[in-house]
CSV table of C-alpha atoms in Angstrom, one decimal:
chain,number,residue,atom,x,y,z
C,3,MET,CA,-35.2,18.2,-1.8
C,4,ARG,CA,-31.4,18.0,-1.8
C,5,TRP,CA,-30.9,20.5,1.0
C,6,GLN,CA,-34.0,19.8,3.2
C,7,ARG,CA,-31.9,17.9,5.8
C,8,GLN,CA,-29.7,20.8,6.4
C,9,THR,CA,-30.2,23.0,9.5
C,10,LEU,CA,-29.3,26.6,9.7
C,11,GLY,CA,-29.0,26.9,13.4
C,12,ALA,CA,-28.6,25.0,16.6
C,13,ASP,CA,-30.2,25.0,20.0
C,14,ASP,CA,-28.3,27.6,22.1
C,15,GLY,CA,-27.7,25.0,24.8
C,16,ALA,CA,-26.6,22.2,22.5
C,17,LEU,CA,-23.2,23.4,21.2
C,18,PRO,CA,-21.8,25.9,23.7
C,19,GLY,CA,-18.2,25.0,22.7
C,20,LEU,CA,-19.0,25.7,19.1
C,21,GLU,CA,-20.6,29.0,19.9
C,22,ARG,CA,-17.3,30.0,21.4
C,23,ALA,CA,-15.6,29.0,18.2
C,24,GLY,CA,-17.6,31.4,16.0
C,25,PHE,CA,-20.5,29.0,15.2
C,26,VAL,CA,-22.7,29.9,12.2
C,27,ARG,CA,-24.7,26.9,11.3
C,28,SER,CA,-24.9,23.1,11.2
C,29,VAL,CA,-25.2,21.2,7.9
C,30,GLN,CA,-26.1,17.6,7.2
C,31,PRO,CA,-25.8,17.0,3.4
C,32,PRO,CA,-27.4,13.7,2.2
C,33,GLU,CA,-24.2,12.7,0.4
C,34,PHE,CA,-22.3,12.7,3.7
C,35,GLU,CA,-24.6,10.2,5.6
C,36,GLY,CA,-24.0,10.2,9.4
C,37,ILE,CA,-21.8,13.3,9.3
C,38,THR,CA,-22.6,16.8,10.5
C,39,PHE,CA,-20.6,19.8,9.4
C,40,HIS,CA,-20.5,22.7,11.9
C,41,GLU,CA,-19.5,25.8,10.0
C,42,VAL,CA,-17.7,28.4,12.0
C,43,LEU,CA,-16.0,31.8,11.3
C,44,CYS,CA,-12.4,31.8,12.6
C,45,LYS,CA,-10.6,34.9,13.8
C,46,SER,CA,-7.2,33.6,12.8
C,47,ALA,CA,-5.8,31.0,10.4
C,48,LEU,CA,-2.2,30.9,11.3
C,49,ASN,CA,-1.4,29.2,14.6
C,50,ARG,CA,1.9,29.8,16.3
C,51,VAL,CA,3.5,26.5,17.5
C,52,PRO,CA,4.6,26.7,21.1
C,53,ASP,CA,8.3,25.9,21.6
C,54,SER,CA,8.8,25.4,17.9
C,55,GLY,CA,12.6,25.4,18.1
C,56,THR,CA,12.7,21.6,17.9
C,57,LEU,CA,10.3,21.4,14.9
C,58,PRO,CA,10.8,22.1,11.2
C,59,PHE,CA,7.9,24.5,11.2
C,60,SER,CA,6.8,27.4,13.3
C,61,TRP,CA,3.2,27.7,12.3
C,62,THR,CA,0.2,25.5,11.5
C,63,ILE,CA,-3.1,25.9,9.7
C,64,ASN,CA,-6.0,23.6,10.7
C,65,PRO,CA,-9.0,24.2,8.3
C,66,MET,CA,-11.1,21.7,10.2
C,67,ARG,CA,-11.5,20.1,13.6
C,68,GLY,CA,-12.6,16.5,14.0
C,69,CYS,CA,-11.9,14.0,11.2
C,70,SER,CA,-14.1,11.6,9.3
C,71,HIS,CA,-11.1,9.3,8.7
C,72,ALA,CA,-12.3,7.8,12.1
C,73,CYS,CA,-8.8,6.4,13.0
C,74,ARG,CA,-9.2,4.6,16.3
C,75,TYR,CA,-5.7,5.7,17.4
C,76,CYS,CA,-5.9,9.4,16.4
C,77,PHE,CA,-4.0,11.4,19.1
C,78,ALA,CA,-6.1,14.5,18.3
C,79,ARG,CA,-9.4,13.1,19.6
C,80,GLY,CA,-9.2,14.9,22.9
C,81,THR,CA,-9.3,18.3,21.2
C,82,HIS,CA,-13.0,17.8,20.5
C,83,GLU,CA,-13.7,17.9,24.2
C,84,TYR,CA,-12.7,21.6,24.2
C,85,LEU,CA,-15.8,22.2,22.0
C,86,ASP,CA,-18.0,20.2,24.4
C,87,LEU,CA,-18.1,17.3,22.0
C,88,ASP,CA,-16.9,13.8,22.8
C,89,ALA,CA,-13.6,12.4,21.6
C,90,GLY,CA,-15.2,9.2,20.2
C,91,ALA,CA,-18.1,9.2,17.8
C,92,ASP,CA,-18.4,13.0,17.8
C,93,PHE,CA,-14.8,13.4,16.7
C,94,ASP,CA,-15.5,11.1,13.7
C,95,SER,CA,-18.9,12.6,12.7
C,96,GLN,CA,-19.1,16.2,14.0
C,97,ILE,CA,-16.7,18.1,11.8
C,98,VAL,CA,-16.0,21.7,12.5
C,99,VAL,CA,-15.2,23.7,9.3
C,100,LYS,CA,-13.6,27.1,9.2
C,101,THR,CA,-15.4,28.4,6.2
C,102,ASN,CA,-13.6,31.8,6.1
C,103,VAL,CA,-10.1,30.4,6.6
C,104,VAL,CA,-8.8,31.5,3.2
C,105,PRO,CA,-9.6,35.3,3.4
C,106,ILE,CA,-8.4,35.3,7.0
C,107,LEU,CA,-5.2,33.6,5.9
C,108,ARG,CA,-4.6,36.1,3.1
C,109,ARG,CA,-5.1,39.0,5.5
C,110,GLU,CA,-2.5,37.5,7.9
C,111,LEU,CA,0.0,36.8,5.2
C,112,HIS,CA,-0.1,40.4,4.0
C,113,LYS,CA,0.8,41.8,7.4
C,114,ARG,CA,4.1,43.5,7.4
C,115,SER,CA,5.1,41.5,10.5
C,116,TRP,CA,4.8,38.1,8.6
C,117,ARG,CA,8.2,36.6,8.2
C,118,ARG,CA,7.3,33.8,5.8
C,119,GLU,CA,8.2,31.0,8.3
C,120,GLN,CA,7.4,27.4,7.4
C,121,VAL,CA,3.7,26.5,7.8
C,122,ALA,CA,2.5,22.9,8.3
C,123,LEU,CA,-0.9,21.4,7.5
C,124,GLY,CA,-2.1,18.1,8.8
C,125,THR,CA,-0.5,18.3,12.2
C,126,ASN,CA,-3.8,17.9,13.9
C,127,THR,CA,-6.6,16.6,11.7
C,128,ASP,CA,-6.4,15.9,8.0
C,129,PRO,CA,-6.9,18.8,5.6
C,130,TYR,CA,-7.9,16.4,2.8
C,131,GLN,CA,-10.6,14.4,4.7
C,132,ARG,CA,-13.9,14.1,2.9
C,133,ALA,CA,-15.2,17.5,3.9
C,134,GLU,CA,-12.6,19.1,1.7
C,135,GLY,CA,-14.4,17.7,-1.3
C,136,ARG,CA,-17.4,19.9,-0.3
C,137,TYR,CA,-15.7,23.0,1.0
C,138,ARG,CA,-12.6,23.2,-1.3
C,139,LEU,CA,-10.5,25.2,1.2
C,140,MET,CA,-7.1,23.8,0.3
C,141,PRO,CA,-6.7,25.4,-3.2
C,142,GLY,CA,-7.1,28.8,-1.7
C,143,ILE,CA,-4.8,28.0,1.2
C,144,ILE,CA,-2.1,26.7,-1.2
C,145,THR,CA,-2.4,29.7,-3.5
C,146,ALA,CA,-2.3,32.2,-0.7
C,147,LEU,CA,0.8,30.6,0.8
C,148,ALA,CA,2.7,30.4,-2.5
C,149,GLU,CA,1.8,33.9,-3.5
C,150,SER,CA,3.1,35.3,-0.2
C,151,GLY,CA,6.4,33.4,-0.5
C,152,THR,CA,5.6,31.1,2.4
C,153,GLY,CA,6.9,27.5,2.3
C,154,PHE,CA,4.6,24.8,3.6
C,155,SER,CA,4.2,21.1,4.2
C,156,ILE,CA,1.2,18.8,4.0
C,157,LEU,CA,0.7,15.5,5.8
C,158,THR,CA,-2.4,13.5,4.7
C,159,LYS,CA,-4.1,10.2,4.3
C,160,GLY,CA,-6.5,11.8,1.8
C,161,THR,CA,-6.2,10.9,-1.9
C,162,LEU,CA,-8.2,14.0,-2.6
C,163,LEU,CA,-4.8,15.7,-2.6
C,164,ARG,CA,-4.4,14.5,-6.2
C,165,ARG,CA,-7.0,17.1,-7.3
C,166,ASP,CA,-4.6,19.8,-6.3
C,167,LEU,CA,-1.5,18.2,-7.7
C,168,PRO,CA,-1.1,20.8,-10.5
C,169,LEU,CA,-1.5,23.6,-8.1
C,170,LEU,CA,1.1,22.0,-5.8
C,171,VAL,CA,3.6,21.6,-8.6
C,172,GLU,CA,3.1,25.3,-9.5
C,173,ALA,CA,3.5,26.3,-5.8
C,174,ALA,CA,6.7,24.3,-5.6
C,175,GLY,CA,8.2,26.5,-8.3
C,176,GLN,CA,7.7,29.4,-6.0
C,177,VAL,CA,8.3,28.1,-2.4
C,178,PRO,CA,9.5,25.0,-0.7
C,179,VAL,CA,6.7,22.4,-0.6
C,180,ASP,CA,7.0,19.2,1.4
C,181,LEU,CA,4.5,16.4,1.0
C,182,ALA,CA,4.0,13.4,3.2
C,183,VAL,CA,1.5,10.6,3.1
C,184,SER,CA,0.4,8.4,6.0
C,185,ILE,CA,0.3,4.7,5.4
C,186,ALA,CA,0.5,2.7,8.7
C,187,ILE,CA,-1.3,-0.5,7.7
C,188,LEU,CA,-1.1,-2.7,4.6
C,189,ASP,CA,-3.5,-5.4,5.7
C,190,GLU,CA,-7.0,-4.5,4.2
C,191,GLU,CA,-9.0,-6.2,7.0
C,192,LEU,CA,-7.1,-4.5,9.8
C,193,HIS,CA,-7.3,-1.2,7.9
C,194,ARG,CA,-11.1,-1.4,7.8
C,195,GLY,CA,-11.2,-1.9,11.5
C,196,LEU,CA,-8.7,0.8,12.5
C,197,GLU,CA,-9.1,3.4,9.8
C,198,PRO,CA,-12.7,2.9,8.5
C,199,GLY,CA,-13.0,6.3,6.9
C,200,THR,CA,-9.7,6.5,5.1
C,201,PRO,CA,-8.8,5.6,1.5
C,202,SER,CA,-7.4,2.1,1.1
C,203,PRO,CA,-3.7,1.5,1.6
C,204,ARG,CA,-3.5,0.7,-2.1
C,205,ALA,CA,-5.1,4.0,-3.1
C,206,ARG,CA,-2.6,5.9,-0.9
C,207,LEU,CA,0.3,4.0,-2.4
C,208,GLU,CA,-1.0,5.2,-5.8
C,209,LEU,CA,-1.0,8.7,-4.4
C,210,VAL,CA,2.6,8.3,-3.4
C,211,ARG,CA,3.4,7.2,-7.0
C,212,ALA,CA,1.6,10.2,-8.4
C,213,LEU,CA,3.4,12.7,-6.2
C,214,SER,CA,6.7,11.0,-6.9
C,215,ASP,CA,6.1,11.1,-10.6
C,216,ALA,CA,5.3,14.8,-10.3
C,217,GLY,CA,8.8,15.4,-8.8
C,218,PHE,CA,8.2,15.4,-5.1
C,219,ALA,CA,10.4,13.6,-2.6
C,220,VAL,CA,7.6,12.0,-0.7
C,221,ASN,CA,8.0,11.1,3.0
C,222,VAL,CA,5.7,8.2,4.1
C,223,MET,CA,4.6,8.1,7.7
C,224,VAL,CA,4.4,4.5,8.8
C,225,ALA,CA,2.8,5.8,11.9
C,226,PRO,CA,1.7,4.7,14.2
C,227,VAL,CA,3.2,1.3,14.3
C,228,ILE,CA,0.6,-0.6,16.4
C,229,PRO,CA,2.1,-3.1,18.9
C,230,TYR,CA,1.4,-6.8,18.2
C,231,LEU,CA,-0.8,-5.9,15.1
C,232,THR,CA,1.5,-4.1,12.6
C,233,ASP,CA,5.0,-4.5,14.1
C,234,SER,CA,5.8,-8.0,12.7
C,235,GLN,CA,8.8,-8.4,10.4
C,236,ALA,CA,6.5,-9.7,7.7
C,237,HIS,CA,4.1,-6.8,7.8
C,238,LEU,CA,6.7,-4.1,8.0
C,239,ASP,CA,8.8,-5.7,5.3
C,240,ALA,CA,5.9,-6.0,2.9
C,241,LEU,CA,4.7,-2.4,3.7
C,242,PHE,CA,8.2,-0.9,3.2
C,243,ALA,CA,8.6,-2.8,-0.1
C,244,ALA,CA,5.2,-1.5,-1.4
C,245,ILE,CA,6.2,2.1,-0.3
C,246,ALA,CA,9.6,1.8,-2.0
C,247,GLU,CA,7.9,0.5,-5.2
C,248,ALA,CA,5.6,3.5,-5.1
C,249,GLY,CA,8.6,5.8,-5.4
C,250,ALA,CA,8.8,7.3,-1.9
C,251,ALA,CA,12.0,8.9,-0.8
C,252,ARG,CA,11.9,8.0,2.8
C,253,VAL,CA,9.9,6.6,5.7
C,254,THR,CA,9.3,7.9,9.2
C,255,ALA,CA,8.0,5.3,11.7
C,256,PHE,CA,7.3,5.3,15.4
C,257,PRO,CA,5.1,3.4,17.8
C,258,MET,CA,1.5,4.3,18.8
C,259,HIS,CA,0.9,6.9,21.5
C,260,LEU,CA,-2.3,6.6,23.6
C,261,ARG,CA,-3.1,10.0,24.9
C,262,GLY,CA,-6.1,11.1,27.0
C,263,SER,CA,-9.4,10.1,25.5
C,264,THR,CA,-7.7,8.2,22.7
C,265,ARG,CA,-6.6,5.5,25.1
C,266,GLY,CA,-10.1,4.5,26.1
C,267,TRP,CA,-11.4,4.7,22.5
C,268,PHE,CA,-8.7,2.5,21.1
C,269,LEU,CA,-8.7,0.0,24.0
C,270,ALA,CA,-12.5,-0.4,23.7
C,271,TRP,CA,-12.0,-1.4,20.0
C,272,LEU,CA,-9.1,-3.7,21.0
C,273,ALA,CA,-11.3,-5.4,23.7
C,274,GLU,CA,-13.8,-6.2,21.0
C,275,ALA,CA,-11.5,-7.0,18.1
C,276,HIS,CA,-8.5,-8.5,19.8
C,277,PRO,CA,-9.3,-9.2,23.5
C,278,ALA,CA,-6.3,-11.5,24.0
C,279,LEU,CA,-4.1,-8.4,23.6
C,280,LEU,CA,-5.6,-6.3,26.4
C,281,ARG,CA,-3.3,-7.6,29.1
C,282,ARG,CA,-0.2,-7.1,26.9
C,283,TYR,CA,-1.2,-3.6,26.2
C,284,ARG,CA,-1.7,-2.8,29.9
C,285,GLN,CA,1.8,-4.1,30.5
C,286,LEU,CA,3.3,-2.2,27.5
C,287,TYR,CA,1.7,1.2,28.2
C,288,GLY,CA,1.1,0.9,32.0
C,289,ARG,CA,-0.7,4.1,33.0
C,290,GLY,CA,1.2,6.3,30.6
C,291,THR,CA,0.8,7.3,27.0
C,292,SER,CA,3.9,5.7,25.4
C,293,VAL,CA,5.3,2.3,25.1
C,294,THR,CA,8.1,1.2,27.3
C,295,PRO,CA,11.7,2.2,26.3
C,296,GLU,CA,12.5,-1.4,25.8
C,297,TYR,CA,9.8,-1.8,23.2
C,298,SER,CA,10.9,1.5,21.4
C,299,ALA,CA,14.5,0.2,21.2
C,300,TRP,CA,13.3,-3.2,19.9
C,301,LEU,CA,11.1,-1.6,17.3
C,302,ARG,CA,14.0,0.7,16.1
C,303,GLY,CA,16.1,-2.4,15.8
C,304,ARG,CA,13.5,-4.0,13.5
C,305,ILE,CA,12.8,-0.9,11.4
C,306,GLU,CA,16.3,0.5,10.7
C,307,PRO,CA,17.5,-2.6,8.7
C,308,LEU,CA,14.3,-2.5,6.7
C,309,LEU,CA,14.9,1.2,5.9
C,310,GLU,CA,18.3,0.3,4.6
C,311,LYS,CA,17.0,-2.7,2.7
C,312,HIS,CA,14.4,-0.8,0.8
C,313,ARG,CA,16.5,2.4,0.6
C,314,LEU,CA,13.8,4.5,2.4
C,315,ASN,CA,16.2,6.6,4.5
C,316,ARG,CA,17.3,9.0,1.7
C,317,ASP,CA,17.9,12.4,3.2
C,318,ARG,CA,15.8,11.3,6.1
C,319,PRO,CA,15.0,14.1,8.6
C,320,ALA,CA,15.4,13.6,12.4
C,321,GLU,CA,11.8,12.4,12.7
C,322,PRO,CA,10.1,15.9,12.9
C,323,GLU,CA,6.7,14.4,12.7
C,324,VAL,CA,7.4,12.3,15.8
C,325,ARG,CA,8.4,15.4,17.7
C,326,ALA,CA,5.3,17.2,16.3
C,327,ALA,CA,3.0,14.5,17.5
C,328,GLU,CA,4.7,14.3,20.9
C,329,SER,CA,4.3,18.1,21.3
C,330,HIS,CA,0.5,17.9,21.1
C,331,THR,CA,-0.2,18.5,24.8
C,332,PRO,CA,-3.9,18.4,25.5
C,333,ASP,CA,-4.3,22.1,26.3
C,334,PRO,CA,-7.1,24.1,24.7
C,335,GLN,CA,-4.9,27.2,24.6
C,336,LEU,CA,-2.2,25.7,22.4
C,337,ALA,CA,-2.4,27.1,18.9
C,338,LEU,CA,-1.5,23.8,17.4
C,339,PHE,CA,-5.1,22.7,17.9
C,340,ALA,CA,-6.8,25.9,16.9
């Protein structure tokens, strides 16, 4: 039977972190082979961003934790450890879904204390990953925000966003709506190795075109730029040309950060796929999470002329997503991860 592989409970000793998160049940649908959804009941939907004065948003909503996109470089991997799950394979396959996020959000938005400050989605894990096709949380979230007069932004790699495009157009008539698509890699083979669970680069370029045609000024996140793999003049020039042709208004680009558990997960992949680069990476990152200042300056010098060439710096913000990513300190108390 279709549902016979689903489990409605879990061993009390198996998922203590999830029990603290309001665990209800674990589900393994056959159509999502290798993925387990852990359904939880959240107590809040809106998460206050610590020290948000440097960011273009003050609040986030994270309908899920973990991400089936399985990007090797994802900075959010360490957040799974707060649930007593690992930051590697578990992050890719053990997806925590806040099944009651829409009614909780509506309740919070109707509080007299709510000031309709900007809300961001996609700051931690992608709200349009595959699980959204099953749980359909985003239509309710979009509608609740628009009806309350709250502006919002969405950053995604998920082409499933196209399903909600009519709803987003309607919402944009009521509140400010900013949409961004992440496309860091154009090469198909490299994409399959680094982002095996994501839609193809071509499919995401088609998403950019659809959003642009619908009237949105789309920001494309060429992030992260991966040293020695996607930072060549040829790759960036071709990628920027494709993004411009798709109708994007601007590009935000910055080099890869290797925080916490992400560092080991990425370097393990690098050792297998590109072992000759390991020594260069140890020199470039040292014991830290960021590339050297010299590399950052070199990369800016390569990117800025390409932005001008392809006219992808129209009304370009001061890289808010860079600051957002850098603000993700691995602290389980920070609402950004909630």
